[in-house]
Coordinates of C-alpha atoms and ligand atoms in Angstrom, one line a residue:
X115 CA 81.0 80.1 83.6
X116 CA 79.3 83.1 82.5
X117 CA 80.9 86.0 80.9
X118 CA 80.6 89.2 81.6
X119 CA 79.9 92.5 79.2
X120 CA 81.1 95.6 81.1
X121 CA 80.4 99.0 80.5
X122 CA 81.7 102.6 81.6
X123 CA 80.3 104.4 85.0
X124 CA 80.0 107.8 84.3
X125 CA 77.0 110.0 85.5
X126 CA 75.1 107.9 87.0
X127 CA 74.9 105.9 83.7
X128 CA 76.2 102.8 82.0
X129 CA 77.7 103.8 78.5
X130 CA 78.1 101.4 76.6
X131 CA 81.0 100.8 73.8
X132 CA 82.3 98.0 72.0
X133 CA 84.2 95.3 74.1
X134 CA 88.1 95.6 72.8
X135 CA 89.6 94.0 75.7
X136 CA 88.7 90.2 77.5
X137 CA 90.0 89.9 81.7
X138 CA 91.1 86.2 81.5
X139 CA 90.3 83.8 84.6
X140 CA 94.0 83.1 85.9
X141 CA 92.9 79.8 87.2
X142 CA 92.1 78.8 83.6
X143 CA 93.0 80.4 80.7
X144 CA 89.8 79.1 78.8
X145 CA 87.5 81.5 81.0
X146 CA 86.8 84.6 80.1
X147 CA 85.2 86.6 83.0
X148 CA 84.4 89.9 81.3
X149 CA 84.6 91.6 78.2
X150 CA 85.4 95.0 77.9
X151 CA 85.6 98.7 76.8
X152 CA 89.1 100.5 76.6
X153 CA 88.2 104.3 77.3
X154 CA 90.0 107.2 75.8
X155 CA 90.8 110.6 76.9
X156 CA 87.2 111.4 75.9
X157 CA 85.6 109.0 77.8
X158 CA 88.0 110.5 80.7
X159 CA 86.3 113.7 79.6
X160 CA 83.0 112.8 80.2
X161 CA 83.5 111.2 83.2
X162 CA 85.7 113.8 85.0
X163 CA 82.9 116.6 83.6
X164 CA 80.0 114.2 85.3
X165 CA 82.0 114.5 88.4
X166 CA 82.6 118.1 88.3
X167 CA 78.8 118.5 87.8
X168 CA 78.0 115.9 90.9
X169 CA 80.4 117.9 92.8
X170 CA 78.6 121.2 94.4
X171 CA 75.9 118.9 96.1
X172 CA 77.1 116.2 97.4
X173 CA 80.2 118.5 98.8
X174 CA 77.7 121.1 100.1
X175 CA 75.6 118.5 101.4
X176 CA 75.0 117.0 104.7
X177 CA 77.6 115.0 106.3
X178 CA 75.2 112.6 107.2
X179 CA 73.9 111.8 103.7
X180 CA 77.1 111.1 102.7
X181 CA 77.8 109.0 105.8
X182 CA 74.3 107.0 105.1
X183 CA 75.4 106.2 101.3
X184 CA 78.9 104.8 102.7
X185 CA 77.2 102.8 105.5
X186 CA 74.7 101.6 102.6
X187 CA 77.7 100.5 100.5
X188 CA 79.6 99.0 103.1
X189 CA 76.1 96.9 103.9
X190 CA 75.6 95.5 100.4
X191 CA 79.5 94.9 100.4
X192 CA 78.7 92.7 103.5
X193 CA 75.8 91.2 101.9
X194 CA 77.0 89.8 98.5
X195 CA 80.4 89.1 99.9
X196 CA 80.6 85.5 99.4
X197 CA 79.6 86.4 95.3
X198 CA 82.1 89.1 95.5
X199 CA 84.7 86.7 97.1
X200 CA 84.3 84.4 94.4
X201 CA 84.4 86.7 91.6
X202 CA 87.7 88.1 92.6
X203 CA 89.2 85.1 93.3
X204 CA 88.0 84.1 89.5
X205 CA 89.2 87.4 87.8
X206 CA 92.5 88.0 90.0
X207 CA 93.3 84.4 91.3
X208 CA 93.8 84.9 94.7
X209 CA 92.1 81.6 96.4
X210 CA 88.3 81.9 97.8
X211 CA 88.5 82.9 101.5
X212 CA 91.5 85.4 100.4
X213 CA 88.9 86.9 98.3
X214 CA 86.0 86.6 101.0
X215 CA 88.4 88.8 103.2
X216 CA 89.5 91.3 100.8
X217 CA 86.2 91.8 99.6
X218 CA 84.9 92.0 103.9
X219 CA 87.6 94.7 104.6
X220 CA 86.5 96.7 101.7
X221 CA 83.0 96.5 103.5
X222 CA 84.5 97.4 106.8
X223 CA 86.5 100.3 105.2
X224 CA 83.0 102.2 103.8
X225 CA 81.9 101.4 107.6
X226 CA 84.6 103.2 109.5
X227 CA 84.8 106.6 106.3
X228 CA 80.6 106.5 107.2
X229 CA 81.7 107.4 110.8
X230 CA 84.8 109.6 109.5
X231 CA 82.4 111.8 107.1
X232 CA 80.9 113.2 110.2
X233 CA 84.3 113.8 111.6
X234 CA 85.7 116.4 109.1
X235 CA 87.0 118.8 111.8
X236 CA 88.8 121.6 112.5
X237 CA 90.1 123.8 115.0
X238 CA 89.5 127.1 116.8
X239 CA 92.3 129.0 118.2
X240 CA 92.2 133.0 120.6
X241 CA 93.5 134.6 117.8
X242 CA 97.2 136.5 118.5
X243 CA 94.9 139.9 117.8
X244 CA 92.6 141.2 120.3
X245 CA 89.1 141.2 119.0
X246 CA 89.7 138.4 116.2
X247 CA 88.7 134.9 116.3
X248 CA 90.3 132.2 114.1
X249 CA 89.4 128.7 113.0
X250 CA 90.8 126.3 110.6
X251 CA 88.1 124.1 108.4
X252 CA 88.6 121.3 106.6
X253 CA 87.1 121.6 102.5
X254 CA 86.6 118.7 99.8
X255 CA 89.5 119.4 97.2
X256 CA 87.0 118.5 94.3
X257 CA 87.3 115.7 92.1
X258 CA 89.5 113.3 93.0
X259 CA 91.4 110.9 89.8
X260 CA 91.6 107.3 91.0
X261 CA 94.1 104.4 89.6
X262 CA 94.2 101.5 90.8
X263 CA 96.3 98.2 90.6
X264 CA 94.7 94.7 90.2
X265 CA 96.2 92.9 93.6
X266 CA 93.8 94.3 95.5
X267 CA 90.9 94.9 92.8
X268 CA 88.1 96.0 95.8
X269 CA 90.0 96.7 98.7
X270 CA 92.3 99.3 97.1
X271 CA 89.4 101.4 95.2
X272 CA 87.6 100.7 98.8
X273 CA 90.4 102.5 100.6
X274 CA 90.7 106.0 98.1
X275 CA 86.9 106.2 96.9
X276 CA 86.0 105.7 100.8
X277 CA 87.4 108.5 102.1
X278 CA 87.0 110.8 99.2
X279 CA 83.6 110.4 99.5
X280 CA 83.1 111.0 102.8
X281 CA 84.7 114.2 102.9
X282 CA 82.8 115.8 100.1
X283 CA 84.7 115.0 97.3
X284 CA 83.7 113.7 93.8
X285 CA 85.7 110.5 92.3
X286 CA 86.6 109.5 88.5
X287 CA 88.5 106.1 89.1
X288 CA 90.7 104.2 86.5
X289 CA 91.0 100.5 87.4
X290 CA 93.8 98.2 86.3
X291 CA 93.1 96.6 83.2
X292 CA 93.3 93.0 85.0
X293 CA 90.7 93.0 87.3
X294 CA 87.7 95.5 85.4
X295 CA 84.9 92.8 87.0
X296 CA 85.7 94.3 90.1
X297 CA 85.7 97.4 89.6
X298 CA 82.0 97.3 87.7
X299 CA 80.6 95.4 90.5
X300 CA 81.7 98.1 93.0
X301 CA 80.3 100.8 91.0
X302 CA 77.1 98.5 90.6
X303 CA 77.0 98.4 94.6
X304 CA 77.0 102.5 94.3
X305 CA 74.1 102.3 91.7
X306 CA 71.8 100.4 93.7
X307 CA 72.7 102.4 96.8
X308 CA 71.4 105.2 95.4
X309 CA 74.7 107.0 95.3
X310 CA 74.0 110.8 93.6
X311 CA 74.8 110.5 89.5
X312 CA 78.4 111.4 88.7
X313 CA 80.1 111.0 92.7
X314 CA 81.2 107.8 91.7
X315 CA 82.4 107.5 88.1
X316 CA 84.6 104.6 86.4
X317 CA 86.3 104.5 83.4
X318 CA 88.0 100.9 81.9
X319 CA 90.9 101.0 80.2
X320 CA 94.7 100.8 80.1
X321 CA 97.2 103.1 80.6
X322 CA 96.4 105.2 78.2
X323 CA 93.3 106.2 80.1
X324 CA 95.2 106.5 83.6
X325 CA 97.6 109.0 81.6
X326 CA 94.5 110.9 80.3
X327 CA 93.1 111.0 84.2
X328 CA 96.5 112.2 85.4
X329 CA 97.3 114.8 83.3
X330 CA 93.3 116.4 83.3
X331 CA 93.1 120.0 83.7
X332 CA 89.5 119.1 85.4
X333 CA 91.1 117.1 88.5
X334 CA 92.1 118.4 91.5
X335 CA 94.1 115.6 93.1
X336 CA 95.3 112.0 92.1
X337 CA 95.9 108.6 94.1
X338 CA 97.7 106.5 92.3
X339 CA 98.7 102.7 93.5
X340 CA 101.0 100.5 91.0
X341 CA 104.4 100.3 89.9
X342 CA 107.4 102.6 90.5
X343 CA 108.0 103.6 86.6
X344 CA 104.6 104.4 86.4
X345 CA 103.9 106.2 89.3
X346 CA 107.0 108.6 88.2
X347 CA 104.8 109.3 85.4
X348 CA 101.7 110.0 87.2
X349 CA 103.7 111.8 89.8
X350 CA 105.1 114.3 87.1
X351 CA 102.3 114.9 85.0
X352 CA 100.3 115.8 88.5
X353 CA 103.4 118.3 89.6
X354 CA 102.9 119.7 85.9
X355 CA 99.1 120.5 86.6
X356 CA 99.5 121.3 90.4
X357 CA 97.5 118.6 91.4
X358 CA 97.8 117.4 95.0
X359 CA 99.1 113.6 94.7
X360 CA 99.3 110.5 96.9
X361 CA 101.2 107.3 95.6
X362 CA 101.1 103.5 96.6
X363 CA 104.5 102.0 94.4
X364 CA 105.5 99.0 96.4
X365 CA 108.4 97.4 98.5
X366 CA 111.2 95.0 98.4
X367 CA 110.1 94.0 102.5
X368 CA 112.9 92.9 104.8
X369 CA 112.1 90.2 107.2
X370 CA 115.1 89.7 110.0
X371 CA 115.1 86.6 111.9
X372 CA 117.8 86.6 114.8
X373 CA 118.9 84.1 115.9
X374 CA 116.9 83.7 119.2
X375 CA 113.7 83.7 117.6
X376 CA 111.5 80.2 117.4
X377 CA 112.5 78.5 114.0
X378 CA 109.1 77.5 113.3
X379 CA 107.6 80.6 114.4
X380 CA 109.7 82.1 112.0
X381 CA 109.5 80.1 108.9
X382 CA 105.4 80.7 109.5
X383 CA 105.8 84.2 109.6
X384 CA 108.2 84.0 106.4
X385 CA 106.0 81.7 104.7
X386 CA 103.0 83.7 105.3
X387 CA 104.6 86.8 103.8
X388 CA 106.1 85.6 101.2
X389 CA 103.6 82.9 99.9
X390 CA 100.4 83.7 100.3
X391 CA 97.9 86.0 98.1
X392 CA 100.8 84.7 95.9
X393 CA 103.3 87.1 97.0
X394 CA 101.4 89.4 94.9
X395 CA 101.0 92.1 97.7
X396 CA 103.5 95.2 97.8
X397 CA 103.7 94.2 101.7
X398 CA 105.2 91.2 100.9
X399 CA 108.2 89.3 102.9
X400 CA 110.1 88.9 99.8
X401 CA 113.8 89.6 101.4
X402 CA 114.3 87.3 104.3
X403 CA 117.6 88.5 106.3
X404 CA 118.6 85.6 108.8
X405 CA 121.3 85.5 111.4
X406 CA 124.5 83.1 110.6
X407 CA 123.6 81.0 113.6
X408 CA 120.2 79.6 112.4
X409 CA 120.5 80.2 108.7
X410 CA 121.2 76.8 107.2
X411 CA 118.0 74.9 110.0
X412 CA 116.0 78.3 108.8
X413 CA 116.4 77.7 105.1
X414 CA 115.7 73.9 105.3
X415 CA 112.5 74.6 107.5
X416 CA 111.3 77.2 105.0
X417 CA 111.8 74.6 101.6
X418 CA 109.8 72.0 104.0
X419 CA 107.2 75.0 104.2
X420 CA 107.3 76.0 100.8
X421 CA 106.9 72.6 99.4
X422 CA 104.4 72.0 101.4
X423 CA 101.9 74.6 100.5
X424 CA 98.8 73.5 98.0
X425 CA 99.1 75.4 95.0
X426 CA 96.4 75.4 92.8
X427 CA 93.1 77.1 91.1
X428 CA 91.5 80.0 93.1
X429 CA 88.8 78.2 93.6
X430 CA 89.3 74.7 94.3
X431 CA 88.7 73.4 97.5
X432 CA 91.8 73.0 99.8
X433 CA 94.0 75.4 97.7
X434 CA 96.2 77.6 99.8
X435 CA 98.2 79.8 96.8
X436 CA 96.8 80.8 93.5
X437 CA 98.0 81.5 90.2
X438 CA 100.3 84.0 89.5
X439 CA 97.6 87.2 88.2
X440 CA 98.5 86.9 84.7
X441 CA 101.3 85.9 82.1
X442 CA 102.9 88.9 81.7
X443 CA 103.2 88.6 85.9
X444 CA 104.3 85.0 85.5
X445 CA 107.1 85.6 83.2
X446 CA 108.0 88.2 85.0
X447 CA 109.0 86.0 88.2
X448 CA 110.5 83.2 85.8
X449 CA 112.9 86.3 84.8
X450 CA 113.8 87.2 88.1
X451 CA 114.3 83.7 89.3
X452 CA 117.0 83.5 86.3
X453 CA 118.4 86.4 86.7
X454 CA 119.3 85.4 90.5
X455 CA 120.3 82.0 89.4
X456 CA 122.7 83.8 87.1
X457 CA 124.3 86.2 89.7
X458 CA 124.9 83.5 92.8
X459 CA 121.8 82.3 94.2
X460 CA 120.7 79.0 94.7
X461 CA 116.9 78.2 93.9
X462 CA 117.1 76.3 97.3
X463 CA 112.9 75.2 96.2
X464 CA 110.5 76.0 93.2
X465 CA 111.7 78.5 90.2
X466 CA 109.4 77.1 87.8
X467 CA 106.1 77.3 86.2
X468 CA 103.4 74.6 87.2
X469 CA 101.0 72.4 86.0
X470 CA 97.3 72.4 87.6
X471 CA 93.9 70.8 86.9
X472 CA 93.4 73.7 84.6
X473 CA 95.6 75.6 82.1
X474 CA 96.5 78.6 84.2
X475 CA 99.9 81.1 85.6
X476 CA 101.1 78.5 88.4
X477 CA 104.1 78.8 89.8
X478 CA 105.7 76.9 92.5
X479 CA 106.7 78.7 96.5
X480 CA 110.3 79.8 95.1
X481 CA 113.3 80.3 97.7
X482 CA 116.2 81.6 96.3
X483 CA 119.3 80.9 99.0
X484 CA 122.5 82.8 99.1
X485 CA 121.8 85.7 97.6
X486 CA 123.6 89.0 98.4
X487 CA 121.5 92.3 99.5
X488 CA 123.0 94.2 96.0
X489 CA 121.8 91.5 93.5
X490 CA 118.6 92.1 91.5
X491 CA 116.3 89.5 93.3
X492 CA 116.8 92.3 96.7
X493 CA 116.7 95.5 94.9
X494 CA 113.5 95.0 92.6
X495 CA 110.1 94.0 93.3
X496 CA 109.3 90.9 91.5
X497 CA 105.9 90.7 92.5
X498 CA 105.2 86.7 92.8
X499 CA 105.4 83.8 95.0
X500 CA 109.1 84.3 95.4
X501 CA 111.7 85.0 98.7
X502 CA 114.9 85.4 98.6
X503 CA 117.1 85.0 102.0
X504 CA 120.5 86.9 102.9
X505 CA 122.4 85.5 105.5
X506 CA 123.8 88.1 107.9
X507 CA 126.6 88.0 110.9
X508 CA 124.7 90.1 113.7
X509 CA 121.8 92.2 114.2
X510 CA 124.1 95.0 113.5
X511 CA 124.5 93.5 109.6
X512 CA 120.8 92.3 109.7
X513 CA 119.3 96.1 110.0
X514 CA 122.3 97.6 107.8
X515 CA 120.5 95.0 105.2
X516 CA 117.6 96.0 106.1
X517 CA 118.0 99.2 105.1
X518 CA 119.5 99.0 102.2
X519 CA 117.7 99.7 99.0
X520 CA 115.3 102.2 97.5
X521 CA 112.1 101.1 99.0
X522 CA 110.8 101.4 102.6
X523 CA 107.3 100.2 102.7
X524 CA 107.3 97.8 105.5
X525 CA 110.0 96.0 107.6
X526 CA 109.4 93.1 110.0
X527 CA 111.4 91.3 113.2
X528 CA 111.3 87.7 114.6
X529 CA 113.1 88.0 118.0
X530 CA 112.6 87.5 121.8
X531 CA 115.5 90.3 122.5
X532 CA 113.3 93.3 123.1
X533 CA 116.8 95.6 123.2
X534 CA 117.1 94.7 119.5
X535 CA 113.5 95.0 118.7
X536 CA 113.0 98.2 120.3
X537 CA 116.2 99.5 118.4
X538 CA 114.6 98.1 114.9
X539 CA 111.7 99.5 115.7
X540 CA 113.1 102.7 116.0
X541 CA 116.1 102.5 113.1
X542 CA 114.6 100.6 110.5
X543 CA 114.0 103.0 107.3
X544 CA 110.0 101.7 106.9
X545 CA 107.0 103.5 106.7
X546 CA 105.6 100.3 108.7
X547 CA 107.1 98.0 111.1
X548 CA 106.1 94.5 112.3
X549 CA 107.2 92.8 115.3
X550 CA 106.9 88.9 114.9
X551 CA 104.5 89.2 112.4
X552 CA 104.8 89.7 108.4
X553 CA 104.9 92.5 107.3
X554 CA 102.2 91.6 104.9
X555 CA 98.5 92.1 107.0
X556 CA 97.3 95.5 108.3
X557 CA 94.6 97.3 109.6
X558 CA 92.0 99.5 108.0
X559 CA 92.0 101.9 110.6
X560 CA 95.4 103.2 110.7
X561 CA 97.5 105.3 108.2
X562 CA 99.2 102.6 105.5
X563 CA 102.3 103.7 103.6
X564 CA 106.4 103.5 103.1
X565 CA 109.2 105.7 103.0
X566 CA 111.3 106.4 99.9
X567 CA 110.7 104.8 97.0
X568 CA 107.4 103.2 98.3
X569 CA 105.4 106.0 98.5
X570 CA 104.8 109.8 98.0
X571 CA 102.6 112.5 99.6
X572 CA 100.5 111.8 102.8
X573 CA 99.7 108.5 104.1
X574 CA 96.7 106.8 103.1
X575 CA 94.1 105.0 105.1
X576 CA 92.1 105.2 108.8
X577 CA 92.7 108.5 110.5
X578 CA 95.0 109.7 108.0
X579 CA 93.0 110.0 105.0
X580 CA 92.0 112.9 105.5
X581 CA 95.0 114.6 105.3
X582 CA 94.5 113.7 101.3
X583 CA 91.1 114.1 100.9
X584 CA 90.4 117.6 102.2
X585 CA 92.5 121.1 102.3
X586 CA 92.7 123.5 105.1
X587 CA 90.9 126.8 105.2
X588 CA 92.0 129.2 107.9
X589 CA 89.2 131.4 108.8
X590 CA 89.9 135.1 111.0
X591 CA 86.5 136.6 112.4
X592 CA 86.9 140.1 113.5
X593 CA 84.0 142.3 115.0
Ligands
ADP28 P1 101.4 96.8 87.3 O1 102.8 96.5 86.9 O2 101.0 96.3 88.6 O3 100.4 96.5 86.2 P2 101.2 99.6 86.7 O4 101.8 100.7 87.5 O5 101.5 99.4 85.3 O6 101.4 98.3 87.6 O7 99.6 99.7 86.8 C1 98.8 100.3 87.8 C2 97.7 101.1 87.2 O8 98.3 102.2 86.5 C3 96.8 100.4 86.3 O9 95.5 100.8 86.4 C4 97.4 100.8 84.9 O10 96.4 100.8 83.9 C5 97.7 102.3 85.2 N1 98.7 102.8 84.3 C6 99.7 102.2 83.5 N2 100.4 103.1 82.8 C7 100.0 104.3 83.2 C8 100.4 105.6 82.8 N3 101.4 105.9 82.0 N4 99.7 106.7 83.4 C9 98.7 106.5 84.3 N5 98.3 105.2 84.6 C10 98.9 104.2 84.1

């Protein structure tokens, strides 16, 4: 397997500077897919000045060119997506045809914000005055800071450079630190699109570099996707400059099962959420809430389930769950699985670390029974192939469970009773709700986003990017 050498984006050019930093092949911890530089605040300099200079054209610009270079992107995206697939499964271990379809959404997502770039309207209004016209208009804010998480490592920068792009704004992205391959060959699909130098810039590094993006006086917005602690951090430091934010920080998802609902239909649906992509998506049906009646045929169907999913390297044939992303993750799900051990639960299946073809983060489907909705395992976002099940009296109990907690990202419902379902839909505390589905698996075309904890500022994605992405103007017209 080759490895890679990856350099900075920034003007339309490739700087290069020493590697200091290897992204590590999941599957097999003898790979190394890239090597790479760590920018600083300067590179974040240079890269948010390129952008500042790209900015007047391509915002002034016709909607159309910008809607060609999208369509152009979201072509090539198409075109090299079996490579792509493969690559991200190799660098982020999520198995091949998981990668295939991240990587064919991101292409589908430049597609529809090609379309959307010509759609950056606004509205006239008779003015309250006699004689005067008024009309709102939507502007580009300007350059737009980027940080992104490695779960999704080309959907995500797919979904915020997209629509920044479209509506006239300039982008300096940050990409997580465990999936940098991705991230270059994105910005390579821009080069060889012919994007304008310095509309697209990227910058690899840590967190150190993400800082240095959130806090720079040269940015006029920031999206942010990760973790709760650190999108506090980006959150203030954007409050401090006035910068317009948006953040992604992930869920602790409720699945209810009632009682009525098909047991196998269920435990798919669970197993599916919980499982697969590893349970390494924020949307993830990591808090399974099941009626009394069920609750002991439920749990046993889920072990069968879990036990009998394929775990095993990205990119073997026949494997149905990847590695954990890294060790750091890996650990991280060992901990929780203790820590739930040690305040009641019952590791009903999995728990530990396993061993593959090649050295790499396995971990077995983990369901951890009898767990309470106050313990750890409910409250925090672990983050891995992990579910933990609360067993409830009634509906009543199961959407009191439900809602419980800081987070509020997405909620789901396995039930025939369309009384109870209508009154979930309507009372569960979730920025997105699934009926007898996961809540994992959404559409590009529609606003994504949670209440609470889970997220801040507007909603992110289909129609309602551009709520972000552009600022209103109101314009009065007298004689
Ligand atoms: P995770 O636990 O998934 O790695 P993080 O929130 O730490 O989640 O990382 C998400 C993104 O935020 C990554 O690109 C990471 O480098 C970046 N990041 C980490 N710390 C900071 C920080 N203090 N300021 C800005 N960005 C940061």
């Amino acid at each position: 397997m080759n490895t890679q050498t990856l350099n900075h984006f920034v003007g339309g050019e490739w700087l290069s500077e020493p590697a200091a930093m290897d992204s590590i092949n999941p599957s097999n911890t003898d790979d190394i897919v890239a090597r790479f530089p760590v920018g600083d605040s300067g590179t974040i300099d240079r890269a948010v000045d390129a952008a500042h200079s790209a900015f007047p054209a391509w915002s002034a610009g016709s909607p159309e060119m910008r809607a060609d270079l999208l369509h152009k992107v979201g072509e090539a995206l198409f075109a090299n997506a079996s490579e792509l697939g493969e690559l991200l499964a190799r660098e982020e271990g999520k198995t091949r045809a998981e990668g295939m379809g991240e990587t064919l959404r991101a292409a589908r997502v430049f597609r529809y914000f090609a379309g959307e770039a010509l759609r950056r309207h606004g509205l006239t209004l008779e003015s309250s005055r006699p004689g005067l016209d008024v009309a709102t208009y939507r502007e580009a804010l300007g350059v737009v800071g980027m940080i992104t998480p490695w779960n999704f490592p080309i959907a995500i920068p797919a979904w915020k450079a997209a629509p920044a792009l479209a509506f006239g704004n300039t982008v300096v992205m940050k990409p997580a630190e465990g999936t940098p391959a991705m991230a270059v060959a994105l910005a390579r699909i821009f080069e060889e699109c012919g994007a304008p130098a310095g509309i697209f810039n990227l910058v690899l590094g840590t967190g150190e570099a993400g800082a240095a993006l959130a806090s720079h006086e040269g940015i006029d917005a920031i999206s942010f996707t990760g973790s709760r602690g650190t999108g506090a951090k980006v959150g203030a430091a954007a409050m401090a400059g006035q910068k317009r934010v948006q953040m992604e920080m992930g869920g602790k998802n409720p699945l209810v099962v009632l009682a009525d609902a098909d047991i196998d239909k269920a435990v798919g649906i669970a197993a599916d959420g919980g499982f697969f992509q590893t349970g390494q998506r924020c949307t993830a049906s990591s808090r399974v809430i099941v009626e009394a009646a069920i609750h002991d045929q439920f749990i046993e169907a889920l072990v069968k389930r879990a036990e009998a999913i394929k775990v095993g390297p990205a990119l073997a044939e026949g494997t149905q769950v990847g590695p954990a992303a890294s060790e750091t993750q890996l650990e991280q799900n060992l901990r929780y699985v203790g820590i739930a051990k040690d305040e009641g639960g019952t590791i009903a299946t999995g728990g530990e670390r396993i061993d593959c073809e090649t050295p790499g983060y396995y971990m077995a489907p983990t369901v951890v029974a009898d767990t309470a909705n106050d313990m750890r395992i409910n409250q925090e976002e672990v983050f891995g192939p992990v579910v933990s099940t609360v067993k409830v009296g009634d509906y009543d109990e199961a959407l009191a469970v439900a809602n419980a907690g800081d987070f509020g990202l997405s909620a789901g419902i396995v039930s025939n009773d369309a009384a109870r379902i209508r009154d979930f839909r309507k009372n569960v505390r979730a920025g997105m709700v699934m009926v007898n589905l996961p809540t994992a698996g959404v559409d590009y075309h529609v606003p994504f986003g949670g209440t609470r904890g889970s997220s801040y500022g507007p909603r992110e994605q289909g129609f309602a990017a551009v709520e972000f992405y552009t600022q209103i103007k109101t314009v009065y017209t007298g004689d």
